[in-house]
Short mmCIF file of C-alpha atoms and ligand atoms in Angstrom, two decimals:
data_model
loop_
_atom_site.label_atom_id
_atom_site.label_comp_id
_atom_site.label_asym_id
_atom_site.label_seq_id
_atom_site.Cartn_x
_atom_site.Cartn_y
_atom_site.Cartn_z
CA MET A 1 59.86 -98.95 -71.37
CA ASP A 2 62.11 -100.81 -73.73
CA VAL A 3 62.09 -104.54 -72.94
CA GLN A 4 64.38 -106.97 -74.76
CA SER A 5 65.49 -110.54 -74.34
CA LEU A 6 69.06 -111.20 -73.30
CA THR A 7 70.72 -114.55 -73.75
CA ALA A 8 73.45 -114.83 -71.20
CA ALA A 9 76.65 -116.36 -72.50
CA THR A 10 76.89 -118.32 -69.28
CA GLN A 11 74.37 -119.20 -66.62
CA ASP A 12 76.62 -117.32 -64.22
CA TYR A 13 74.66 -114.13 -63.69
CA SER A 14 77.29 -112.83 -61.27
CA LYS A 15 79.11 -111.49 -64.35
CA LEU A 16 76.07 -109.60 -65.64
CA VAL A 17 76.91 -105.96 -66.26
CA THR A 18 73.90 -103.67 -65.92
CA ASP A 19 72.55 -101.05 -63.51
CA ALA A 20 70.33 -103.38 -61.53
CA MET A 21 69.62 -107.07 -61.35
CA VAL A 22 66.13 -108.22 -60.49
CA VAL A 23 65.92 -111.81 -59.34
CA ILE A 24 62.56 -113.52 -58.91
CA VAL A 25 62.77 -116.59 -56.69
CA PRO A 26 60.15 -119.21 -55.85
CA PRO A 27 59.82 -120.02 -52.14
CA GLU A 28 61.13 -123.60 -52.39
CA THR A 29 64.90 -123.16 -52.23
CA SER A 30 65.59 -126.50 -53.91
CA ALA A 31 64.47 -125.09 -57.28
CA TRP A 32 66.77 -122.08 -57.23
CA ARG A 33 69.27 -121.51 -60.01
CA LEU A 34 71.37 -118.70 -58.67
CA PRO A 35 74.94 -117.47 -58.57
CA ALA A 36 76.55 -118.42 -55.29
CA ALA A 37 76.86 -114.78 -54.23
CA VAL A 38 73.15 -114.15 -54.59
CA ARG A 39 72.21 -117.37 -52.86
CA LYS A 40 74.49 -116.48 -49.95
CA LEU A 41 72.94 -113.05 -49.68
CA ILE A 42 69.40 -114.45 -49.64
CA ASP A 43 70.25 -117.18 -47.14
CA ASP A 44 71.74 -114.59 -44.84
CA ALA A 45 68.78 -112.24 -45.20
CA VAL A 46 66.42 -115.09 -44.40
CA ASP A 47 68.51 -116.09 -41.37
CA GLN A 48 68.58 -112.51 -40.13
CA GLY A 49 64.82 -112.18 -40.48
CA ASP A 50 65.12 -109.57 -43.23
CA LEU A 51 63.44 -111.59 -45.94
CA ALA A 52 60.49 -113.95 -45.57
CA LEU A 53 60.09 -116.41 -48.44
CA LYS A 54 56.51 -115.33 -48.96
CA ALA A 55 54.75 -114.07 -52.05
CA GLY A 56 55.47 -110.47 -52.96
CA ARG A 57 58.28 -109.96 -50.37
CA THR A 58 61.32 -108.09 -51.62
CA LEU A 59 64.87 -107.35 -50.56
CA TYR A 60 67.10 -104.60 -51.92
CA ALA A 61 70.88 -104.78 -51.74
CA HIS A 62 73.16 -101.94 -52.74
CA ARG A 63 76.55 -102.90 -54.18
CA PRO A 64 76.13 -106.56 -53.26
CA SER A 65 79.49 -108.27 -52.88
CA GLY A 66 80.44 -110.90 -55.41
CA LEU A 67 78.37 -109.31 -58.18
CA LYS A 68 79.23 -106.78 -60.88
CA VAL A 69 75.88 -105.00 -60.59
CA PRO A 70 75.54 -102.05 -58.23
CA ARG A 71 71.91 -102.89 -57.33
CA LEU A 72 70.16 -106.14 -56.60
CA VAL A 73 66.43 -106.59 -56.05
CA ILE A 74 65.15 -109.96 -54.90
CA ALA A 75 61.42 -110.67 -55.07
CA VAL A 76 59.59 -113.81 -54.02
CA ALA A 77 56.98 -115.41 -56.27
CA ALA A 78 54.54 -117.76 -54.54
CA ASP A 79 54.79 -120.50 -57.18
CA GLY A 80 55.46 -120.94 -60.88
CA GLY A 81 52.07 -119.40 -61.72
CA GLY A 82 51.47 -116.26 -63.75
CA LYS A 83 49.72 -114.43 -60.96
CA ALA A 84 52.65 -114.89 -58.58
CA TRP A 85 55.12 -113.87 -61.29
CA ARG A 86 53.22 -110.62 -61.87
CA LYS A 87 52.90 -109.89 -58.18
CA ALA A 88 56.62 -110.42 -57.60
CA LEU A 89 57.50 -108.27 -60.61
CA GLY A 90 55.22 -105.49 -59.40
CA ALA A 91 56.92 -105.50 -56.01
CA ALA A 92 60.42 -105.60 -57.52
CA PHE A 93 59.76 -102.86 -60.07
CA GLY A 94 58.46 -100.66 -57.27
CA HIS A 95 62.09 -100.49 -56.03
CA LEU A 96 63.51 -99.82 -59.47
CA LYS A 97 61.37 -96.91 -60.48
CA GLY A 98 62.62 -94.78 -57.61
CA SER A 99 66.25 -95.79 -58.09
CA GLY A 100 69.09 -94.38 -60.15
CA ALA A 101 69.13 -97.43 -62.42
CA GLU A 102 68.51 -96.79 -66.10
CA ARG A 103 68.79 -100.37 -67.18
CA ALA A 104 67.90 -103.57 -65.39
CA ALA A 105 68.21 -107.29 -66.05
CA LEU A 106 65.45 -109.63 -64.98
CA VAL A 107 66.29 -113.17 -63.93
CA TRP A 108 63.86 -115.99 -63.16
CA ALA A 109 65.61 -118.19 -60.61
CA GLY A 110 63.03 -121.01 -60.53
CA ALA A 111 62.80 -124.18 -62.58
CA GLY A 112 62.64 -123.89 -66.36
CA GLU A 113 63.17 -120.95 -68.66
CA PRO A 114 60.96 -117.88 -68.85
CA ASP A 115 58.23 -118.42 -71.46
CA ALA A 116 56.16 -116.16 -73.70
CA ALA A 117 53.53 -115.50 -71.05
CA MET A 118 56.16 -114.48 -68.50
CA ALA A 119 57.79 -112.21 -71.06
CA GLU A 120 54.49 -110.59 -71.96
CA ALA A 121 53.76 -110.04 -68.28
CA ALA A 122 57.20 -108.50 -67.72
CA VAL A 123 56.52 -105.81 -70.31
CA CYS A 124 53.02 -105.07 -69.05
CA VAL A 125 54.01 -104.90 -65.38
CA ALA A 126 57.08 -102.77 -66.13
CA GLN A 127 55.06 -100.35 -68.25
CA ASP A 128 52.45 -100.17 -65.52
CA ALA A 129 55.12 -99.40 -62.91
CA VAL A 130 56.59 -96.43 -64.78
CA TYR A 131 53.34 -94.83 -65.98
CA VAL A 132 52.86 -91.33 -64.61
CA TYR A 133 49.92 -89.10 -65.48
CA ARG A 134 51.22 -85.64 -66.32
CA HIS A 135 48.97 -84.15 -68.99
CA THR A 136 47.35 -81.68 -66.57
CA LYS A 137 49.93 -82.06 -63.80
CA PRO A 138 53.28 -80.80 -65.00
CA SER A 139 54.56 -80.91 -61.42
CA ALA A 140 54.10 -84.70 -61.29
CA ALA A 141 57.18 -86.60 -60.16
CA GLU A 142 60.02 -86.79 -62.64
CA ALA A 143 59.78 -89.72 -65.03
CA PRO A 144 61.66 -92.71 -63.62
CA LYS A 145 65.24 -92.98 -64.90
CA TRP A 146 64.57 -96.65 -65.53
CA THR A 147 63.81 -97.15 -69.21
CA ARG A 148 65.27 -100.49 -70.23
CA LEU A 149 64.69 -104.05 -69.07
CA ASP A 150 66.52 -107.14 -70.32
CA LEU A 151 64.82 -110.46 -69.70
CA VAL A 152 67.55 -113.06 -69.27
CA CYS A 153 66.87 -116.42 -70.91
CA GLY A 154 68.62 -119.37 -72.49
CA GLU A 155 69.11 -119.44 -76.24
CA ALA A 156 66.52 -122.19 -76.70
CA ALA A 157 63.86 -120.06 -75.02
CA GLN A 158 64.60 -116.86 -76.86
CA ALA A 159 62.16 -117.19 -79.75
CA ASP A 160 59.32 -117.90 -77.34
CA VAL A 161 60.35 -115.03 -75.08
CA ASP A 162 60.59 -112.65 -78.03
CA ALA A 163 57.08 -113.59 -79.18
CA GLY A 164 55.83 -112.80 -75.68
CA LEU A 165 57.70 -109.50 -75.61
CA THR A 166 56.18 -108.47 -78.93
CA ARG A 167 52.68 -109.16 -77.63
CA GLY A 168 53.52 -107.46 -74.34
CA ARG A 169 54.76 -104.29 -76.03
CA ALA A 170 51.57 -103.94 -78.05
CA ILE A 171 49.28 -104.67 -75.12
CA ALA A 172 51.22 -102.38 -72.79
CA ALA A 173 51.04 -99.56 -75.34
CA GLY A 174 47.30 -100.15 -75.76
CA SER A 175 46.67 -100.23 -72.02
CA THR A 176 48.72 -97.08 -71.53
CA LEU A 177 46.73 -95.28 -74.21
CA ALA A 178 43.48 -96.38 -72.56
CA ARG A 179 44.69 -95.18 -69.15
CA GLU A 180 45.92 -91.88 -70.48
CA VAL A 181 42.67 -91.11 -72.28
CA ALA A 182 40.57 -92.23 -69.29
CA ASN A 183 42.61 -90.11 -66.89
CA ARG A 184 42.04 -86.89 -68.81
CA PRO A 185 39.55 -84.69 -66.95
CA GLY A 186 36.06 -84.25 -68.36
CA ASN A 187 36.92 -80.79 -69.68
CA HIS A 188 39.97 -82.19 -71.47
CA CYS A 189 38.29 -85.29 -72.80
CA THR A 190 35.03 -84.11 -74.27
CA PRO A 191 33.30 -86.17 -76.98
CA SER A 192 35.06 -84.09 -79.69
CA MET A 193 38.41 -84.59 -78.01
CA LEU A 194 37.79 -88.32 -77.70
CA ALA A 195 37.11 -88.29 -81.43
CA ASP A 196 40.40 -86.44 -81.95
CA HIS A 197 42.20 -89.21 -80.03
CA ALA A 198 40.60 -91.75 -82.35
CA ARG A 199 41.62 -89.75 -85.43
CA GLU A 200 45.17 -89.41 -84.19
CA LEU A 201 45.39 -93.12 -83.43
CA ALA A 202 44.01 -93.96 -86.86
CA LYS A 203 46.50 -91.65 -88.57
CA GLU A 204 49.48 -92.99 -86.64
CA ARG A 205 48.54 -96.62 -87.03
CA GLY A 206 47.00 -96.79 -90.49
CA LEU A 207 43.43 -97.42 -89.36
CA LYS A 208 40.25 -96.15 -90.95
CA VAL A 209 38.19 -93.77 -88.91
CA GLU A 210 34.92 -91.96 -89.42
CA VAL A 211 33.45 -89.47 -86.96
CA LEU A 212 29.72 -88.84 -87.18
CA ASP A 213 28.37 -85.56 -85.78
CA ARG A 214 24.93 -84.69 -84.43
CA LYS A 215 23.40 -84.28 -87.89
CA ASP A 216 24.63 -87.70 -89.02
CA ILE A 217 23.42 -89.24 -85.77
CA GLU A 218 20.01 -87.65 -86.27
CA LYS A 219 19.85 -89.02 -89.80
CA LEU A 220 20.50 -92.50 -88.46
CA GLY A 221 17.61 -92.09 -86.07
CA MET A 222 19.62 -92.75 -82.93
CA GLY A 223 16.94 -91.28 -80.69
CA ALA A 224 18.15 -92.93 -77.49
CA PHE A 225 21.75 -91.74 -77.90
CA LEU A 226 20.59 -88.24 -78.85
CA ALA A 227 18.29 -88.13 -75.82
CA VAL A 228 21.27 -88.45 -73.48
CA ALA A 229 23.31 -85.95 -75.50
CA GLN A 230 20.59 -83.28 -75.58
CA GLY A 231 21.30 -82.11 -72.02
CA SER A 232 24.85 -81.05 -72.81
CA GLU A 233 26.45 -78.07 -74.54
CA GLU A 234 29.11 -80.47 -75.81
CA PRO A 235 28.06 -81.98 -79.14
CA PRO A 236 27.91 -85.79 -79.33
CA ARG A 237 30.11 -87.88 -81.61
CA PHE A 238 29.76 -91.38 -82.98
CA ILE A 239 33.19 -92.82 -83.75
CA VAL A 240 33.67 -95.70 -86.21
CA LEU A 241 37.14 -97.27 -86.29
CA ARG A 242 38.13 -100.03 -88.69
CA TYR A 243 41.02 -102.42 -88.70
CA GLN A 244 41.33 -104.71 -91.70
CA GLY A 245 43.67 -107.66 -91.27
CA ALA A 246 41.66 -110.20 -93.30
CA GLY A 247 39.77 -110.27 -96.58
CA LYS A 248 37.17 -107.56 -97.21
CA LYS A 249 34.37 -110.12 -96.99
CA ASP A 250 35.47 -111.61 -93.67
CA ALA A 251 32.85 -110.88 -90.99
CA PRO A 252 34.37 -108.45 -88.48
CA THR A 253 34.30 -108.53 -84.71
CA VAL A 254 32.64 -105.35 -83.50
CA LEU A 255 33.76 -103.69 -80.25
CA VAL A 256 31.33 -101.14 -78.82
CA GLY A 257 32.65 -98.83 -76.08
CA LYS A 258 30.56 -96.66 -73.78
CA GLY A 259 31.90 -93.13 -74.16
CA ILE A 260 30.17 -91.01 -71.53
CA THR A 261 32.88 -88.39 -70.98
CA PHE A 262 31.12 -87.25 -67.82
CA ASP A 263 28.14 -88.77 -66.05
CA THR A 264 26.43 -86.40 -63.62
CA GLY A 265 23.39 -88.65 -63.67
CA GLY A 266 21.42 -85.92 -65.48
CA ILE A 267 18.15 -84.83 -63.85
CA SER A 268 18.32 -88.00 -61.72
CA ILE A 269 21.50 -86.38 -60.45
CA LYS A 270 24.19 -88.31 -58.60
CA PRO A 271 25.37 -87.45 -55.08
CA SER A 272 28.42 -85.12 -55.06
CA ALA A 273 30.79 -87.48 -53.23
CA GLU A 274 33.22 -89.02 -55.70
CA MET A 275 31.30 -87.65 -58.63
CA ASP A 276 34.66 -86.65 -60.16
CA GLU A 277 35.19 -90.34 -60.88
CA MET A 278 32.44 -90.18 -63.45
CA LYS A 279 35.02 -88.75 -65.85
CA PHE A 280 36.03 -92.42 -66.12
CA ASP A 281 32.62 -93.27 -67.57
CA MET A 282 34.31 -93.44 -70.98
CA GLY A 283 36.52 -96.30 -69.79
CA GLY A 284 34.84 -98.70 -72.22
CA ALA A 285 35.54 -96.34 -75.12
CA ALA A 286 39.14 -95.89 -73.95
CA SER A 287 39.59 -99.67 -73.92
CA VAL A 288 38.35 -99.87 -77.51
CA LEU A 289 40.96 -97.29 -78.56
CA GLY A 290 43.63 -99.14 -76.59
CA THR A 291 42.71 -102.47 -78.17
CA PHE A 292 42.91 -100.94 -81.65
CA ARG A 293 46.33 -99.57 -80.73
CA ALA A 294 47.42 -103.10 -79.76
CA ILE A 295 46.04 -104.95 -82.78
CA ALA A 296 47.27 -102.31 -85.21
CA GLU A 297 50.74 -103.26 -84.00
CA LEU A 298 50.26 -107.03 -83.87
CA LYS A 299 48.36 -107.22 -87.16
CA PRO A 300 46.26 -110.35 -86.59
CA LYS A 301 44.44 -111.70 -89.67
CA ILE A 302 40.95 -110.55 -88.69
CA ASN A 303 38.70 -107.59 -89.26
CA VAL A 304 37.64 -105.43 -86.35
CA VAL A 305 35.20 -102.54 -86.16
CA GLY A 306 35.16 -100.18 -83.17
CA LEU A 307 32.02 -98.19 -82.37
CA ILE A 308 32.07 -95.42 -79.79
CA PRO A 309 28.94 -93.42 -79.02
CA THR A 310 30.21 -90.50 -76.94
CA CYS A 311 28.48 -87.62 -75.14
CA GLU A 312 28.03 -86.08 -71.70
CA ASN A 313 25.18 -86.84 -69.33
CA MET A 314 24.19 -83.45 -67.89
CA PRO A 315 21.22 -81.83 -66.12
CA ASP A 316 19.92 -78.91 -68.16
CA GLY A 317 16.79 -77.13 -69.26
CA ARG A 318 16.85 -79.29 -72.35
CA ALA A 319 17.88 -82.51 -70.62
CA ILE A 320 15.71 -85.64 -70.67
CA LYS A 321 13.36 -86.02 -67.70
CA PRO A 322 12.14 -89.14 -65.92
CA GLY A 323 9.09 -90.33 -67.83
CA ASP A 324 10.27 -89.06 -71.21
CA VAL A 325 9.78 -91.54 -74.03
CA VAL A 326 12.25 -91.67 -76.93
CA THR A 327 12.49 -93.80 -80.05
CA SER A 328 15.68 -95.78 -80.50
CA MET A 329 17.31 -96.52 -83.84
CA SER A 330 15.79 -100.02 -83.66
CA GLY A 331 12.30 -98.47 -83.66
CA LYS A 332 11.65 -99.62 -80.09
CA THR A 333 10.40 -96.84 -77.82
CA ILE A 334 12.10 -96.41 -74.44
CA GLU A 335 10.65 -94.84 -71.30
CA ILE A 336 13.45 -93.10 -69.44
CA LEU A 337 12.61 -93.74 -65.81
CA ASN A 338 16.04 -92.80 -64.53
CA THR A 339 18.30 -90.44 -66.48
CA ASP A 340 21.32 -91.92 -64.69
CA ALA A 341 20.83 -95.19 -66.58
CA GLU A 342 22.24 -93.42 -69.65
CA GLY A 343 24.93 -95.88 -70.71
CA ARG A 344 22.43 -98.40 -72.01
CA LEU A 345 20.66 -95.64 -73.93
CA ILE A 346 23.72 -94.72 -75.95
CA LEU A 347 24.79 -98.35 -76.30
CA CYS A 348 21.47 -99.67 -77.60
CA ASP A 349 21.69 -97.47 -80.68
CA ALA A 350 25.31 -98.47 -81.26
CA LEU A 351 24.24 -102.13 -80.98
CA THR A 352 21.61 -101.54 -83.66
CA TYR A 353 24.16 -99.74 -85.85
CA ALA A 354 26.46 -102.77 -85.47
CA GLU A 355 24.00 -104.92 -87.47
CA ARG A 356 25.15 -103.35 -90.74
CA PHE A 357 28.55 -105.02 -90.44
CA LYS A 358 27.03 -108.54 -90.35
CA PRO A 359 29.44 -109.17 -87.50
CA ALA A 360 31.01 -112.46 -86.42
CA ALA A 361 30.43 -111.20 -82.88
CA VAL A 362 29.67 -107.94 -81.06
CA ILE A 363 31.26 -107.20 -77.70
CA ASP A 364 30.27 -104.10 -75.80
CA ILE A 365 32.45 -102.72 -73.03
CA ALA A 366 30.90 -100.34 -70.53
CA THR A 367 31.26 -98.88 -67.06
CA LEU A 368 27.57 -99.67 -66.93
CA THR A 369 26.46 -100.25 -63.34
CA GLY A 370 27.43 -99.68 -59.74
CA ALA A 371 25.69 -103.00 -59.11
CA ILE A 372 28.47 -104.98 -60.81
CA ILE A 373 30.88 -103.55 -58.21
CA ILE A 374 28.59 -104.76 -55.43
CA GLY A 375 28.54 -108.20 -57.04
CA LEU A 376 32.13 -108.70 -58.17
CA GLY A 377 34.17 -105.97 -56.50
CA PHE A 378 37.23 -104.68 -58.32
CA GLN A 379 38.72 -108.01 -59.38
CA HIS A 380 36.74 -109.36 -62.31
CA ALA A 381 34.80 -107.64 -65.05
CA GLY A 382 31.21 -108.88 -65.35
CA LEU A 383 30.72 -110.93 -68.49
CA PHE A 384 27.26 -111.45 -69.94
CA SER A 385 26.52 -113.52 -73.00
CA PRO A 386 23.85 -115.98 -74.10
CA ASP A 387 26.52 -117.63 -76.29
CA ASP A 388 28.60 -120.21 -74.42
CA THR A 389 31.34 -120.41 -77.05
CA LEU A 390 31.80 -116.66 -77.11
CA ALA A 391 31.64 -116.43 -73.31
CA ASP A 392 34.22 -119.20 -72.87
CA ALA A 393 36.60 -117.60 -75.36
CA LEU A 394 36.38 -114.27 -73.52
CA LEU A 395 36.80 -115.87 -70.11
CA GLN A 396 39.83 -117.76 -71.40
CA ALA A 397 41.33 -114.59 -72.90
CA GLY A 398 40.88 -112.97 -69.50
CA ARG A 399 42.65 -115.78 -67.69
CA THR A 400 45.53 -115.86 -70.17
CA SER A 401 46.10 -112.13 -69.92
CA HIS A 402 45.42 -111.89 -66.17
CA ASP A 403 42.68 -109.42 -66.97
CA THR A 404 39.84 -111.58 -65.80
CA ALA A 405 36.09 -111.61 -66.22
CA TRP A 406 33.41 -113.57 -64.38
CA ARG A 407 30.34 -114.84 -66.14
CA MET A 408 26.97 -113.55 -64.98
CA PRO A 409 23.52 -114.97 -65.76
CA LEU A 410 21.00 -113.77 -68.32
CA ASP A 411 17.97 -115.95 -67.47
CA GLU A 412 14.74 -114.69 -68.97
CA GLU A 413 13.28 -114.27 -65.46
CA TYR A 414 15.50 -111.19 -65.05
CA ASP A 415 13.56 -109.63 -67.89
CA GLU A 416 10.32 -109.47 -65.93
CA GLY A 417 10.95 -106.03 -64.48
CA LEU A 418 11.61 -104.55 -67.92
CA LYS A 419 8.00 -103.48 -68.54
CA SER A 420 6.78 -99.98 -69.21
CA HIS A 421 3.26 -98.54 -69.20
CA PHE A 422 4.16 -96.01 -71.86
CA ALA A 423 6.85 -97.50 -74.08
CA ASP A 424 8.16 -100.80 -75.43
CA ILE A 425 10.78 -100.93 -72.72
CA PRO A 426 11.83 -98.86 -69.66
CA ASN A 427 15.49 -97.97 -69.22
CA ILE A 428 15.65 -99.51 -65.75
CA GLY A 429 14.54 -102.87 -64.44
CA ALA A 430 14.52 -104.30 -60.94
CA ARG A 431 17.13 -102.83 -58.56
CA ALA A 432 17.95 -106.35 -57.37
CA GLY A 433 20.51 -107.76 -59.75
CA GLY A 434 20.94 -104.32 -61.32
CA ALA A 435 23.93 -105.30 -63.44
CA ILE A 436 21.93 -108.19 -64.88
CA THR A 437 18.81 -106.16 -65.60
CA ALA A 438 21.05 -103.60 -67.36
CA ALA A 439 22.47 -106.41 -69.49
CA LYS A 440 18.94 -107.66 -70.18
CA PHE A 441 18.07 -104.20 -71.49
CA LEU A 442 21.00 -104.33 -73.90
CA GLN A 443 20.15 -107.88 -74.95
CA ARG A 444 16.82 -106.66 -76.35
CA PHE A 445 18.80 -104.86 -79.06
CA THR A 446 21.09 -107.73 -80.03
CA GLY A 447 18.93 -110.35 -81.72
CA LYS A 448 20.83 -110.39 -85.01
CA TYR A 449 24.33 -111.52 -84.01
CA ARG A 450 26.43 -113.25 -81.34
CA TRP A 451 26.83 -110.83 -78.48
CA ALA A 452 28.69 -110.37 -75.23
CA HIS A 453 28.68 -107.52 -72.76
CA LEU A 454 31.50 -106.62 -70.37
CA ASP A 455 30.50 -104.47 -67.40
CA VAL A 456 33.82 -102.92 -66.41
CA ALA A 457 32.61 -100.41 -63.79
CA GLY A 458 34.73 -102.19 -61.15
CA VAL A 459 37.91 -102.73 -63.16
CA ALA A 460 38.37 -99.85 -65.63
CA PHE A 461 39.56 -97.42 -62.97
CA ARG A 462 40.67 -97.31 -59.36
CA SER A 463 39.50 -94.98 -56.60
CA GLY A 464 41.41 -93.72 -53.59
CA ALA A 465 45.18 -93.40 -53.33
CA ALA A 466 45.82 -95.04 -56.70
CA LYS A 467 42.99 -93.20 -58.44
CA GLY A 468 43.18 -93.56 -62.19
CA GLY A 469 42.40 -95.59 -65.27
CA THR A 470 43.76 -99.14 -65.32
CA GLY A 471 43.79 -99.85 -69.04
CA ARG A 472 41.51 -102.83 -68.50
CA PRO A 473 40.13 -104.73 -70.37
CA VAL A 474 42.62 -104.06 -73.21
CA PRO A 475 44.65 -107.24 -72.43
CA LEU A 476 41.51 -109.42 -72.40
CA LEU A 477 40.15 -107.96 -75.64
CA THR A 478 43.49 -108.15 -77.43
CA HIS A 479 43.96 -111.79 -76.45
CA TYR A 480 40.43 -112.59 -77.54
CA LEU A 481 41.05 -111.04 -80.96
CA LEU A 482 44.42 -112.78 -81.34
CA GLY A 483 42.62 -116.03 -80.54
CA GLN A 484 40.04 -115.36 -83.24
CA ALA A 485 42.81 -114.93 -85.77
CA GLY A 486 43.87 -118.50 -84.96
N1 BES B 501 28.26 -94.81 -64.97
C1 BES B 501 27.35 -95.35 -64.05
C2 BES B 501 27.81 -96.67 -63.46
C3 BES B 501 29.03 -96.61 -62.58
C4 BES B 501 28.92 -96.50 -61.22
C5 BES B 501 30.29 -96.72 -63.13
C6 BES B 501 30.04 -96.47 -60.42
C7 BES B 501 31.42 -96.69 -62.34
C8 BES B 501 31.29 -96.58 -60.98
C9 BES B 501 26.00 -95.60 -64.75
O1 BES B 501 25.68 -94.72 -65.76
C10 BES B 501 24.96 -95.45 -63.70
O2 BES B 501 24.78 -94.38 -63.22
N2 BES B 501 24.26 -96.54 -63.41
C11 BES B 501 23.24 -96.53 -62.43
C12 BES B 501 22.09 -97.33 -62.98
C13 BES B 501 20.81 -97.17 -62.16
C14 BES B 501 20.30 -95.77 -62.28
C15 BES B 501 19.80 -98.17 -62.67
C16 BES B 501 23.81 -97.19 -61.16
O3 BES B 501 24.61 -98.10 -61.27
O4 BES B 501 23.46 -96.72 -60.09
MN1 MN B 502 24.74 -92.96 -65.05
ZN1 ZN B 503 27.26 -93.85 -66.72
#
């Protein structure tokens, strides 16, 4: 989707020449800035009971009289807020993608000019609306004809709008990459193929990439990661991506993404229902790739390292068994009481590996627990961090990008269940507060730097009719990194 700003020569949008005009109106009619023809049409639709001035409602008019455009879509935004703007855009774009329009103009009819945040949202929502997964489904619906959106604004607002569009384009491209990679089936996105995606991204975008294979991983002593990988015929990979936007000596931010390309649960096997969704268990890794895609385009003055431990979690004659004890890279021994708690096993070694970068902060992103879905549903990612400054910056980045997180506790009392008779630490704690005890496990490996953990099991993908990767939390992470660059 190509999105540009368009400064109208006059405020009279009735003269706009394009394939479709999308008008977003707030519910209070007094604030409207609209051509008379559009206002008349809305008034009439309201009178006739065809349009309620309620959030997300839309009205489509074909060849509306008094306008040059052949298509008009009206959508109602609840207020001037970003959430309402996105919701209205989503509803309006739903009409466009099935239409014959190739090019559309977007008009905000409320008070004030569109700003950078609204422009960024317009790109992201438009890109989201036209995304179609087709890699293994050639018969998927034809790509929408709609490929161009012009955001109408006054001359004074254009610089701000353009800055928002630039950010939006990068974030939308990053989210789309994350979705596309996450959507690939487990047999199309194996650890080696995930590494190929990283290599391709690095080549296209001028990033550094290193892919460690089983031998390298053995040399590093990543016994916990290798323990998960040993039950699969697919060889593991450890991907190291580097973006350098600041001086060589500047401490980098390290992003660690869980890259389980399929999670059967292993010997502690999962029930069959919905097990296909465990191909999304590399959603954290996909979001790291997507975030690198975004920052490689925006070029903030920071350094970022991406670490992706990736393997399958399979039941096999060689697979780990409940009760097995392995030695992690940190030297701590781990008793594997449940082979389905594998994410933390691959992450703990990546968290130890992260120490070598003397990082400014380490953020891991993982579809780690079903328990976070019980706690927070599908709205917010779970955010865990003992560092208030880091936590606040991430929460704020989530609010700004409408890719939100909710902070969860890490009190030491939650640690009590993490005791093993046969090792330094078991890989599961109490079932109560399972997302927190999982985070407490990870925390044991993070003493040497500022750390935050995002449990994205509820937000990285959707089930049901809209099944698929969401690209979250690429917007949150990108905004956080932009914020770090000042
Ligand atoms: N990948 C799952 C978590 C998950 C569940 C992600 C649902 C997305 C949707 C993770 O590896 C897992 O199996 N966690 C277990 C942990 C338990 C064994 C302590 C869980 O949540 O049940
Ligand atoms: Mn699991
Ligand atoms: Zn998993």
